[in-house]
Amino acid sequence: MTTNVGRIWVRNLRLCTGLTLFFYVTTHLLNHSLGNISIPAMEAGLVVQKWLWQGIVGTVILYSALSTHYLLGLWAFYERRHFGWTATEVVQLILGLSIPFLLMNHLFVTRISLALYGTEKGYNQELYSFWVAGRFFGVVQAVLLVVAWIHGCIGLFHWLRLKPMFSRAMPWLAAVAVLVPVLALLGFFQGGRTMLTLAHDPAWRAANLNPGQVGVPAHNAQLTAWRNDSLLGALGALGFVLLARAVRALREWRGAAVRVTYPDGRSVRVPMGFSVLEASRSARVPHACICGGRGRCSTCRVRIVVGATCIPPPSTGEQAVLRRIAAAPMVRLACQARPSGDVSVVPLLPANWPVTALRRREWPMPGQERFIVVLTVDMRDSTRLAETRLPFDAVFIVDRFVTSVGAALTASGGRISHFLGDGLMATFGLEAEPREACFQALSALVAIGRNIEALNGVLHAQTGDRIRYGVGVHCGSAVVGDIGEGAMRTFTTLGDAANAAARLESLCKEFHCEAVISNDVWRTAGFSMVRLPEREASLRGRQATLLVHPIERVEHLAVFVSDGPVQEIQRTPGA
Ligand code: FES
């Protein structure tokens, strides 16, 4: 059985060799497109092609990539079980497997003929053979161009579609994907039409169809025999893979089996060696899987509820993906997890999770209760602003305020959970320990002060206005997670910490300060020995009062957050 490390290595090698071949095909098609100008233009382009691909380095790279990609393609065909293929995967597979059969003749009459007999063929000879001597191979060649191009484009699409830039690049890539083969086929067609005329010219025939350019009959017969043998070999290799798949299927269904159980009580019995994703697919259990089981997208992730010890530890590649999504300890990629015993799993993403969300790196967060820090900010005097300013000006100022505050919050590690007109609420601690989360919130406070100060500098010069604001910060246990469906899905924080933070923000007016932070936040951040002004705040729904610290100017906290998180310090503001 291939290990996960081996699978990732094989996948990367297939990608590299595929990209090399795609580059080769692209240069080949661009060369063909010069036929729209003339055959001499095609021959001139061929000089560059030969320089690229017929030197020692180019030849080694090209033929290593070709043979490796072909063998890895056969291996992928063997490895992949029969279920869960998407339409594009089936098309890509069929096109890929047909390429050796379409390519074989061209390979023997050009590169192998050149290598063994020194036959120097160019576009004149090739167009003659495709359009005059043997039209069947002309059709095969045109089909090969299209098949190789589509096969490569599908591979590129699967690779690129998870990248954040894909949406923006898509129109350009689509245009190139259509233009290149169309221009190449038109060039091939134009070159062929010219050739139909040239072929009647005795002078042209004498100059272009001599034995050094088209080969001698004995050599050509030998090449044809080798080509036929190679076609049989390719057919045999394909048959061997099909046979190996059948033998494996027989052995698997007769051998040891494991059971995979899902939250709805469904249970699937599959041969040992299947991944959890393959188990889902074999039983048609809906399971998100955007990258097709290549271990790249993480949408197949599951929480292992029972039987985690039956699954080998994650490979380096899987670990990297799990780290990227900050996965909890029992979370694994279903496409990489191959249990050796019974397991119970919970798929964590909806089966129809959209690829667009993946590109934007948006992960739905299932509800969870955890320690968090909530920071609420509100712009003061926005009502007066709306009454005294033109609507456009008022919206502009509020927009600048929200943007400046939002930038400070996210830069400090917060996640914005609510926009409340002219205010925001952010949550810290979704991926940080309590001390760091509190520290991040205090850093955000200072960053807000800095950003608004900069904004006020501009506003005051233009309008005479200065923005004032109030901030409340409190921490504690809360329920966080995404609620809603589709476009309505939104991150939410529910709990006492959120309510208290909002209340502390409103106390800023009463205490005549820019921020009110709870002593819990101050203490947890590591500043318990630092004395700040103290007040007791009574909050709705609470019997006990809350010890809080009014901060007259948030910039006073800058001295505490400038050096990064602390263990425990003893300083006073302004010290
Ligand atoms: S299906 Fe994409 S990582 Fe598993």
XYZ file of C-alpha atoms and ligand atoms in Angstrom:
579
model
C 0.000 0.000 0.000
C 1.372 3.433 -0.866
C 1.979 5.621 2.170
C 0.506 9.107 2.372
C 3.998 10.597 1.991
C 4.456 8.516 -1.156
C 1.097 9.652 -2.487
C 1.926 13.313 -2.019
C 5.338 12.817 -3.595
C 3.781 11.037 -6.565
C 1.141 13.744 -6.905
C 3.754 16.508 -6.928
C 5.869 14.635 -9.451
C 2.836 14.195 -11.692
C 2.146 17.909 -11.413
C 5.744 18.865 -12.306
C 5.947 16.512 -15.264
C 2.489 17.594 -16.394
C 3.509 21.254 -16.306
C 6.628 20.460 -18.340
C 4.584 18.663 -20.971
C 1.993 21.415 -21.011
C 4.732 23.936 -21.680
C 6.003 21.738 -24.508
C 2.526 21.417 -26.028
C 2.034 25.180 -25.745
C 5.254 25.956 -27.620
C 4.302 23.337 -30.204
C 0.869 24.867 -30.749
C 2.269 28.380 -30.949
C 4.660 27.111 -33.601
C 1.730 25.628 -35.540
C -0.130 28.913 -35.320
C 2.656 30.529 -37.385
C 1.125 28.620 -40.294
C -1.379 31.480 -40.423
C 1.545 33.530 -41.747
C 3.417 31.036 -43.939
C 5.268 27.739 -43.965
C 8.650 29.546 -43.810
C 7.380 31.265 -40.643
C 6.590 27.831 -39.189
C 10.083 26.649 -40.105
C 11.572 29.731 -38.438
C 9.582 28.990 -35.274
C 10.825 25.424 -35.426
C 14.381 26.674 -34.981
C 13.400 27.986 -31.549
C 11.509 24.770 -30.807
C 14.543 22.678 -31.696
C 16.787 24.880 -29.594
C 14.443 24.375 -26.651
C 13.652 20.704 -26.958
C 16.253 19.000 -29.149
C 19.389 19.828 -27.181
C 20.645 17.306 -24.635
C 19.001 19.082 -21.692
C 15.692 19.708 -23.456
C 15.541 16.133 -24.736
C 16.249 14.620 -21.320
C 13.695 16.882 -19.609
C 11.037 16.289 -22.250
C 11.313 12.522 -22.486
C 11.768 12.011 -18.752
C 8.630 14.080 -18.190
C 6.748 12.192 -20.903
C 7.611 8.706 -19.673
C 7.201 9.610 -15.985
C 3.873 11.328 -16.537
C 2.621 8.368 -18.545
C 3.643 5.842 -15.885
C 2.241 7.991 -13.078
C -0.982 8.329 -15.045
C -1.254 4.544 -15.243
C -0.465 4.340 -11.541
C -3.157 6.904 -10.714
C -5.600 4.908 -12.808
C -4.685 1.794 -10.842
C -4.868 3.512 -7.458
C -8.119 5.364 -7.850
C -11.163 3.262 -6.990
C -14.037 3.195 -9.437
C -16.430 5.358 -7.445
C -16.735 9.088 -7.084
C -15.222 10.116 -10.420
C -16.452 13.474 -11.617
C -17.223 14.024 -15.300
C -14.069 16.114 -15.828
C -11.932 13.473 -14.143
C -13.341 10.812 -16.462
C -12.728 13.018 -19.511
C -9.199 13.799 -18.358
C -8.467 10.128 -17.783
C -9.790 8.999 -21.165
C -7.955 11.779 -22.988
C -4.748 11.065 -21.084
C -4.865 7.343 -21.791
C -5.493 7.963 -25.490
C -2.463 10.242 -25.929
C 0.159 7.450 -26.288
C -1.882 5.868 -29.082
C -2.317 9.183 -30.893
C 1.293 10.223 -30.371
C 3.116 7.023 -31.272
C 3.327 7.503 -35.059
C 4.486 11.105 -34.772
C 7.099 10.124 -32.219
C 8.624 7.428 -34.427
C 8.622 9.319 -37.718
C 10.148 12.460 -36.210
C 12.261 12.135 -33.049
C 13.205 8.462 -33.273
C 13.827 8.706 -36.993
C 16.082 11.707 -36.335
C 17.915 9.990 -33.488
C 18.507 6.688 -35.328
C 18.785 7.653 -38.983
C 19.475 11.385 -38.892
C 16.292 12.177 -40.848
C 15.883 15.963 -40.637
C 12.180 16.729 -40.910
C 10.643 20.136 -40.715
C 7.204 21.588 -41.352
C 7.574 21.092 -45.116
C 7.991 17.342 -44.714
C 5.422 16.968 -41.930
C 2.733 18.971 -43.699
C 3.405 16.945 -46.855
C 2.982 13.685 -44.962
C -0.195 14.888 -43.175
C -1.907 16.568 -46.123
C -0.646 14.649 -49.139
C 1.014 11.317 -48.345
C -1.209 10.025 -45.538
C -4.218 12.093 -44.551
C -5.244 9.650 -41.865
C -2.218 10.683 -39.827
C -3.043 14.325 -40.475
C -6.384 13.793 -38.769
C -4.689 11.854 -35.957
C -2.259 14.734 -35.479
C -5.032 17.327 -35.288
C -6.924 15.174 -32.778
C -3.729 14.723 -30.751
C -3.252 18.479 -30.492
C -6.762 19.007 -29.178
C -6.682 15.988 -26.856
C -3.312 16.894 -25.313
C -4.380 20.506 -24.860
C -7.710 19.678 -23.200
C -6.063 17.057 -20.977
C -3.505 19.629 -19.844
C -6.114 22.358 -19.345
C -8.216 20.113 -17.106
C -5.138 19.263 -15.052
C -4.247 22.945 -14.743
C -7.817 23.781 -13.812
C -7.817 21.235 -10.984
C -4.539 22.620 -9.744
C -5.332 26.336 -10.009
C -8.969 26.471 -9.033
C -8.136 26.344 -5.330
C -5.802 29.331 -5.600
C -7.137 32.674 -4.375
C -6.162 34.418 -7.626
C -8.078 31.976 -9.799
C -11.341 33.946 -9.995
C -9.523 37.016 -11.269
C -7.314 35.092 -13.681
C -10.138 32.873 -14.957
C -11.318 35.069 -17.889
C -7.743 35.435 -19.152
C -6.944 31.771 -18.740
C -10.160 30.796 -20.520
C -9.304 33.115 -23.414
C -5.823 31.592 -23.725
C -7.250 28.063 -23.430
C -9.476 28.701 -26.449
C -7.216 30.939 -28.535
C -4.059 28.823 -28.514
C -5.527 25.613 -30.005
C -7.811 27.497 -32.400
C -4.889 29.503 -33.797
C -2.780 26.334 -33.957
C -5.439 24.403 -35.862
C -5.963 27.321 -38.222
C -2.199 27.480 -38.787
C -2.106 23.736 -39.404
C -4.994 24.093 -41.850
C -3.458 27.070 -43.684
C -0.103 25.318 -43.899
C -1.861 22.238 -45.280
C -3.663 24.254 -47.954
C -0.388 25.773 -49.080
C 1.168 22.322 -49.103
C -1.537 20.975 -51.421
C -0.309 23.503 -54.003
C 3.418 23.089 -53.331
C 3.204 19.320 -53.644
C 2.653 19.688 -57.410
C 5.793 21.759 -57.850
C 8.696 19.532 -59.051
C 11.295 22.008 -57.806
C 9.759 22.031 -54.309
C 9.570 18.218 -54.294
C 13.200 17.926 -55.316
C 14.254 20.319 -52.557
C 12.088 18.905 -49.757
C 11.421 15.228 -50.298
C 14.893 13.740 -50.587
C 15.844 10.654 -48.514
C 17.699 12.739 -45.936
C 14.417 14.518 -45.162
C 11.756 11.831 -45.453
C 13.828 8.692 -44.836
C 14.531 5.657 -46.987
C 11.880 2.918 -47.416
C 13.796 0.325 -45.384
C 14.188 2.691 -42.422
C 10.585 3.790 -42.632
C 9.414 0.181 -42.672
C 11.498 -0.525 -39.578
C 10.070 2.527 -37.809
C 6.548 1.421 -38.697
C 7.200 -2.032 -37.243
C 8.556 -0.531 -34.014
C 5.616 1.850 -33.842
C 3.188 -1.055 -34.132
C 5.051 -2.958 -31.423
C 4.926 0.102 -29.182
C 1.208 0.509 -29.761
C 0.748 -3.091 -28.703
C 2.942 -2.390 -25.667
C 0.789 0.607 -24.690
C -2.313 -1.501 -25.125
C -0.754 -4.240 -22.995
C 0.143 -1.734 -20.252
C -3.431 -0.503 -20.171
C -4.754 -4.052 -20.067
C -2.315 -4.887 -17.280
C -3.592 -1.973 -15.183
C -7.194 -3.037 -15.745
C -6.306 -6.579 -14.731
C -4.448 -5.344 -11.642
C -7.501 -3.309 -10.645
C -9.722 -6.351 -11.009
C -7.365 -8.542 -8.950
C -7.112 -5.889 -6.252
C -10.883 -5.496 -6.098
C -11.280 -9.249 -5.715
C -8.682 -9.450 -2.967
C -10.065 -6.441 -1.133
C -13.606 -7.724 -1.024
C -12.382 -11.095 0.201
C -9.893 -9.683 2.731
C -10.165 -7.846 6.045
C -12.719 -5.089 6.290
C -13.296 -2.070 8.487
C -16.472 -0.243 9.372
C -16.917 3.520 9.052
C -19.867 4.994 10.939
C -21.410 8.427 10.327
C -23.364 10.753 12.654
C -26.734 9.834 11.116
C -26.135 6.219 12.111
C -25.179 5.078 8.620
C -22.415 2.548 8.629
C -20.241 1.422 5.717
C -18.170 -1.744 5.561
C -15.182 -1.349 3.250
C -11.980 -3.295 2.618
C -9.068 -2.353 4.845
C -6.899 0.115 2.948
C -9.776 2.317 1.834
C -9.635 5.921 2.946
C -12.571 7.350 4.886
C -13.434 9.401 1.811
C -13.431 6.297 -0.372
C -15.737 4.661 2.168
C -18.127 7.622 1.899
C -18.006 7.545 -1.873
C -18.512 3.803 -2.117
C -21.719 4.113 -0.077
C -22.783 7.416 -1.656
C -22.575 9.218 1.669
C -22.453 12.936 0.735
C -18.960 14.158 1.547
C -17.272 17.417 0.531
C -14.203 16.796 -1.593
C -13.246 19.691 -3.828
C -9.721 18.574 -4.768
C -10.839 15.046 -5.636
C -9.014 13.384 -2.751
C -5.606 14.905 -3.462
C -5.141 16.159 0.101
C -5.057 19.806 -0.934
C -8.423 21.401 -0.212
C -9.191 20.111 3.317
C -12.925 20.132 2.583
C -13.149 16.400 3.321
C -12.022 16.918 6.926
C -13.672 14.769 9.581
C -13.568 14.579 13.338
C -12.645 11.064 14.451
C -15.027 10.289 17.280
C -14.117 6.634 17.764
C -11.073 4.692 16.592
C -8.512 7.482 16.157
C -5.745 5.054 17.117
C -6.647 2.852 14.129
C -5.501 5.581 11.748
C -1.788 6.102 11.077
C -0.497 9.566 12.076
C -0.834 12.281 9.432
C 1.948 12.654 6.878
C 3.902 15.891 6.636
C 1.677 17.052 3.796
C -1.513 16.330 5.712
C -0.072 17.996 8.803
C 0.609 21.127 6.766
C -2.993 21.241 5.539
C -4.345 20.618 9.047
C -2.123 23.373 10.416
C -3.367 25.754 7.750
C -6.939 25.310 8.925
C -5.969 25.259 12.629
C -7.599 21.862 12.964
C -8.473 20.492 16.384
C -6.521 17.392 17.538
C -9.013 14.732 16.396
C -9.573 16.253 12.971
C -8.153 14.423 9.929
C -8.470 14.640 6.165
C -10.864 11.871 5.134
C -9.028 11.362 1.848
C -5.752 10.661 3.653
C -7.028 8.705 6.672
C -6.962 4.946 6.033
C -8.209 3.176 9.130
C -7.036 -0.298 10.024
C -10.002 -0.776 12.370
C -13.552 0.438 12.873
C -13.965 4.196 13.155
C -16.740 6.651 13.735
C -16.411 10.010 11.990
C -18.202 13.336 11.678
C -17.715 15.180 8.356
C -17.120 18.804 9.303
C -18.103 20.674 6.147
C -21.365 20.515 4.235
C -21.080 18.174 1.249
C -21.841 21.034 -1.136
C -19.196 23.384 0.253
C -18.503 25.892 -2.555
C -15.074 26.150 -4.133
C -15.382 29.957 -4.047
C -15.382 29.845 -0.255
C -12.270 27.718 -0.407
C -10.476 30.243 -2.599
C -11.326 32.977 -0.123
C -9.999 30.701 2.644
C -13.363 30.838 4.406
C -13.951 27.945 6.744
C -17.264 27.500 8.491
C -16.735 27.361 12.202
C -18.993 24.896 13.951
C -20.407 26.214 17.240
C -18.073 25.804 20.191
C -17.814 27.165 23.681
C -14.465 28.658 24.524
C -12.646 31.473 26.262
C -12.685 34.590 24.148
C -12.157 38.314 24.455
C -14.806 40.611 23.032
C -14.094 44.179 22.026
C -16.885 46.541 20.986
C -16.303 49.961 19.472
C -18.839 52.662 18.860
C -18.492 55.996 17.124
C -19.746 58.914 19.178
C -22.001 61.698 17.856
C -22.975 59.828 14.710
C -26.583 61.012 15.150
C -25.463 64.633 15.226
C -23.264 63.933 12.233
C -26.229 62.594 10.269
C -28.279 65.683 11.143
C -25.662 68.298 10.333
C -23.953 66.787 7.291
C -25.017 65.901 3.810
C -25.883 62.180 3.724
C -22.938 61.440 1.464
C -20.488 63.172 3.833
C -21.930 61.395 6.864
C -21.658 58.005 5.168
C -18.115 58.822 4.054
C -16.994 59.681 7.592
C -18.640 56.615 9.136
C -17.134 54.456 6.398
C -13.634 55.802 7.116
C -14.158 55.192 10.825
C -15.338 51.597 10.364
C -12.516 50.874 7.904
C -9.838 52.272 10.229
C -11.164 50.403 13.247
C -11.670 47.184 11.264
C -8.077 47.316 10.012
C -6.797 47.747 13.579
C -8.900 44.849 14.846
C -7.957 42.335 12.177
C -4.283 43.368 12.192
C -4.206 42.605 15.916
C -5.658 39.122 15.487
C -9.349 39.840 16.033
C -12.232 38.496 14.020
C -15.031 40.948 13.367
C -18.323 39.399 14.327
C -20.752 42.311 14.002
C -21.075 45.611 12.232
C -23.545 47.708 14.171
C -24.056 50.733 11.914
C -21.257 52.950 13.184
C -19.821 50.332 15.517
C -18.088 46.979 15.428
C -17.671 43.955 17.613
C -14.581 41.765 17.345
C -13.632 38.486 18.963
C -10.118 37.507 20.002
C -8.932 34.085 21.086
C -10.314 31.850 18.352
C -6.814 30.564 17.715
C -4.942 31.997 20.677
C -4.537 31.150 24.339
C -6.333 33.412 26.866
C -3.268 35.476 27.784
C -2.364 36.141 24.179
C -5.994 36.838 23.263
C -6.268 39.501 25.988
C -2.986 40.983 24.891
C -4.194 41.075 21.280
C -7.330 42.939 22.347
C -5.253 45.527 24.238
C -2.986 45.881 21.202
C -6.080 46.405 19.066
C -7.173 49.144 21.436
C -3.909 50.999 20.930
C -4.042 50.408 17.161
C -7.576 51.814 17.034
C -6.381 54.941 18.833
C -3.510 55.310 16.390
C -5.659 54.786 13.287
C -8.376 57.175 14.437
C -5.776 59.773 15.350
C -4.414 59.570 11.801
C -7.932 59.753 10.389
C -8.747 62.741 12.583
C -5.667 64.532 11.253
C -7.101 64.354 7.737
C -10.721 64.989 8.715
C -9.955 67.951 10.896
C -8.025 69.634 8.102
C -10.871 69.040 5.635
C -14.026 69.449 7.694
C -13.049 70.659 11.144
C -14.490 67.450 12.618
C -12.815 65.025 14.984
C -14.144 61.529 15.534
C -14.669 60.369 19.083
C -15.363 56.829 20.103
C -15.862 54.454 23.009
C -14.505 50.936 23.437
C -15.479 48.151 25.833
C -13.372 45.018 26.374
C -14.295 41.984 28.410
C -13.429 38.301 28.342
C -14.937 35.018 29.405
C -16.602 31.939 28.118
C -18.859 32.322 25.078
C -20.315 30.309 22.257
C -18.765 31.163 18.905
C -19.455 29.805 15.457
C -21.052 30.392 12.096
C -24.795 30.571 11.803
C -27.018 30.861 8.750
C -26.870 29.358 5.279
C -25.009 30.308 2.109
C -24.603 34.059 1.683
C -26.421 34.557 5.002
C -23.794 32.593 6.908
C -22.107 34.802 9.455
C -19.738 34.436 12.364
C -21.403 35.090 15.710
C -20.380 35.412 19.340
C -23.023 34.646 21.956
C -22.619 34.934 25.691
C -22.017 37.093 28.708
C -18.638 38.355 27.496
C -20.253 39.896 24.415
C -23.062 41.539 26.411
C -20.658 42.838 29.042
C -18.278 44.303 26.454
C -21.165 46.220 24.884
C -22.164 47.526 28.309
C -18.594 48.605 29.120
C -18.436 50.473 25.846
C -21.542 52.441 26.817
C -19.948 53.267 30.194
C -17.254 55.278 28.409
C -19.641 58.254 28.300
C -20.316 58.036 31.999
C -16.629 57.668 32.890
C -15.531 60.294 30.329
C -12.936 58.036 28.788
C -12.118 56.389 25.482
C -12.217 52.808 26.732
C -13.369 50.672 29.617
C -11.634 47.347 30.017
C -12.528 44.724 32.564
C -10.022 43.761 35.213
C -10.361 40.169 33.953
C -8.834 41.211 30.631
C -6.114 43.280 32.259
C -5.196 40.507 34.685
C -5.283 37.696 32.106
C -3.041 39.715 29.791
C -0.366 39.542 32.491
C -0.672 43.031 33.997
C -2.232 42.155 37.355
C 0.507 43.999 39.203
C -0.008 47.173 37.202
C -2.322 49.661 38.862
C -4.938 51.330 36.691
C -7.837 53.560 37.737
C -10.614 51.294 39.005
C -14.400 51.461 39.045
C -17.142 49.030 39.908
C -19.619 48.559 37.077
C -23.020 47.011 37.498
C -24.222 45.117 34.471
C -27.745 44.137 33.569
C -28.496 40.539 34.537
C -25.588 40.363 36.987
C -25.913 40.631 40.701
C -22.241 41.216 41.409
C -20.480 44.272 40.098
C -17.590 44.003 37.674
C -14.233 45.575 38.422
C -13.283 47.686 35.414
C -10.592 50.165 34.376
C -11.582 53.372 32.592
C -8.824 54.346 30.130
C -8.950 58.046 29.471
C -6.822 57.847 26.322
C -6.119 54.461 24.736
C -2.666 55.660 23.711
C -1.712 55.382 27.399
C -1.695 51.617 26.953
C 0.869 51.738 24.147
C 3.750 51.330 26.571
C 2.383 47.949 27.661
C 1.794 46.416 24.266
C 4.805 47.702 22.367
C 7.050 44.737 23.244
C 4.680 41.862 22.520
C 2.936 39.491 24.962
C 4.282 39.471 28.497
C 4.510 36.951 31.310
C 3.761 39.318 34.187
C 4.957 42.887 34.619
C 4.889 45.566 37.240
C 4.511 48.996 35.735
C 2.138 51.877 35.918
C 0.712 53.808 32.969
C 3.153 56.387 31.728
C 6.048 54.765 33.613
S -10.606 15.901 -0.684
Fe -9.364 17.652 -0.737
S -8.131 17.352 1.007
Fe -9.345 15.597 1.017
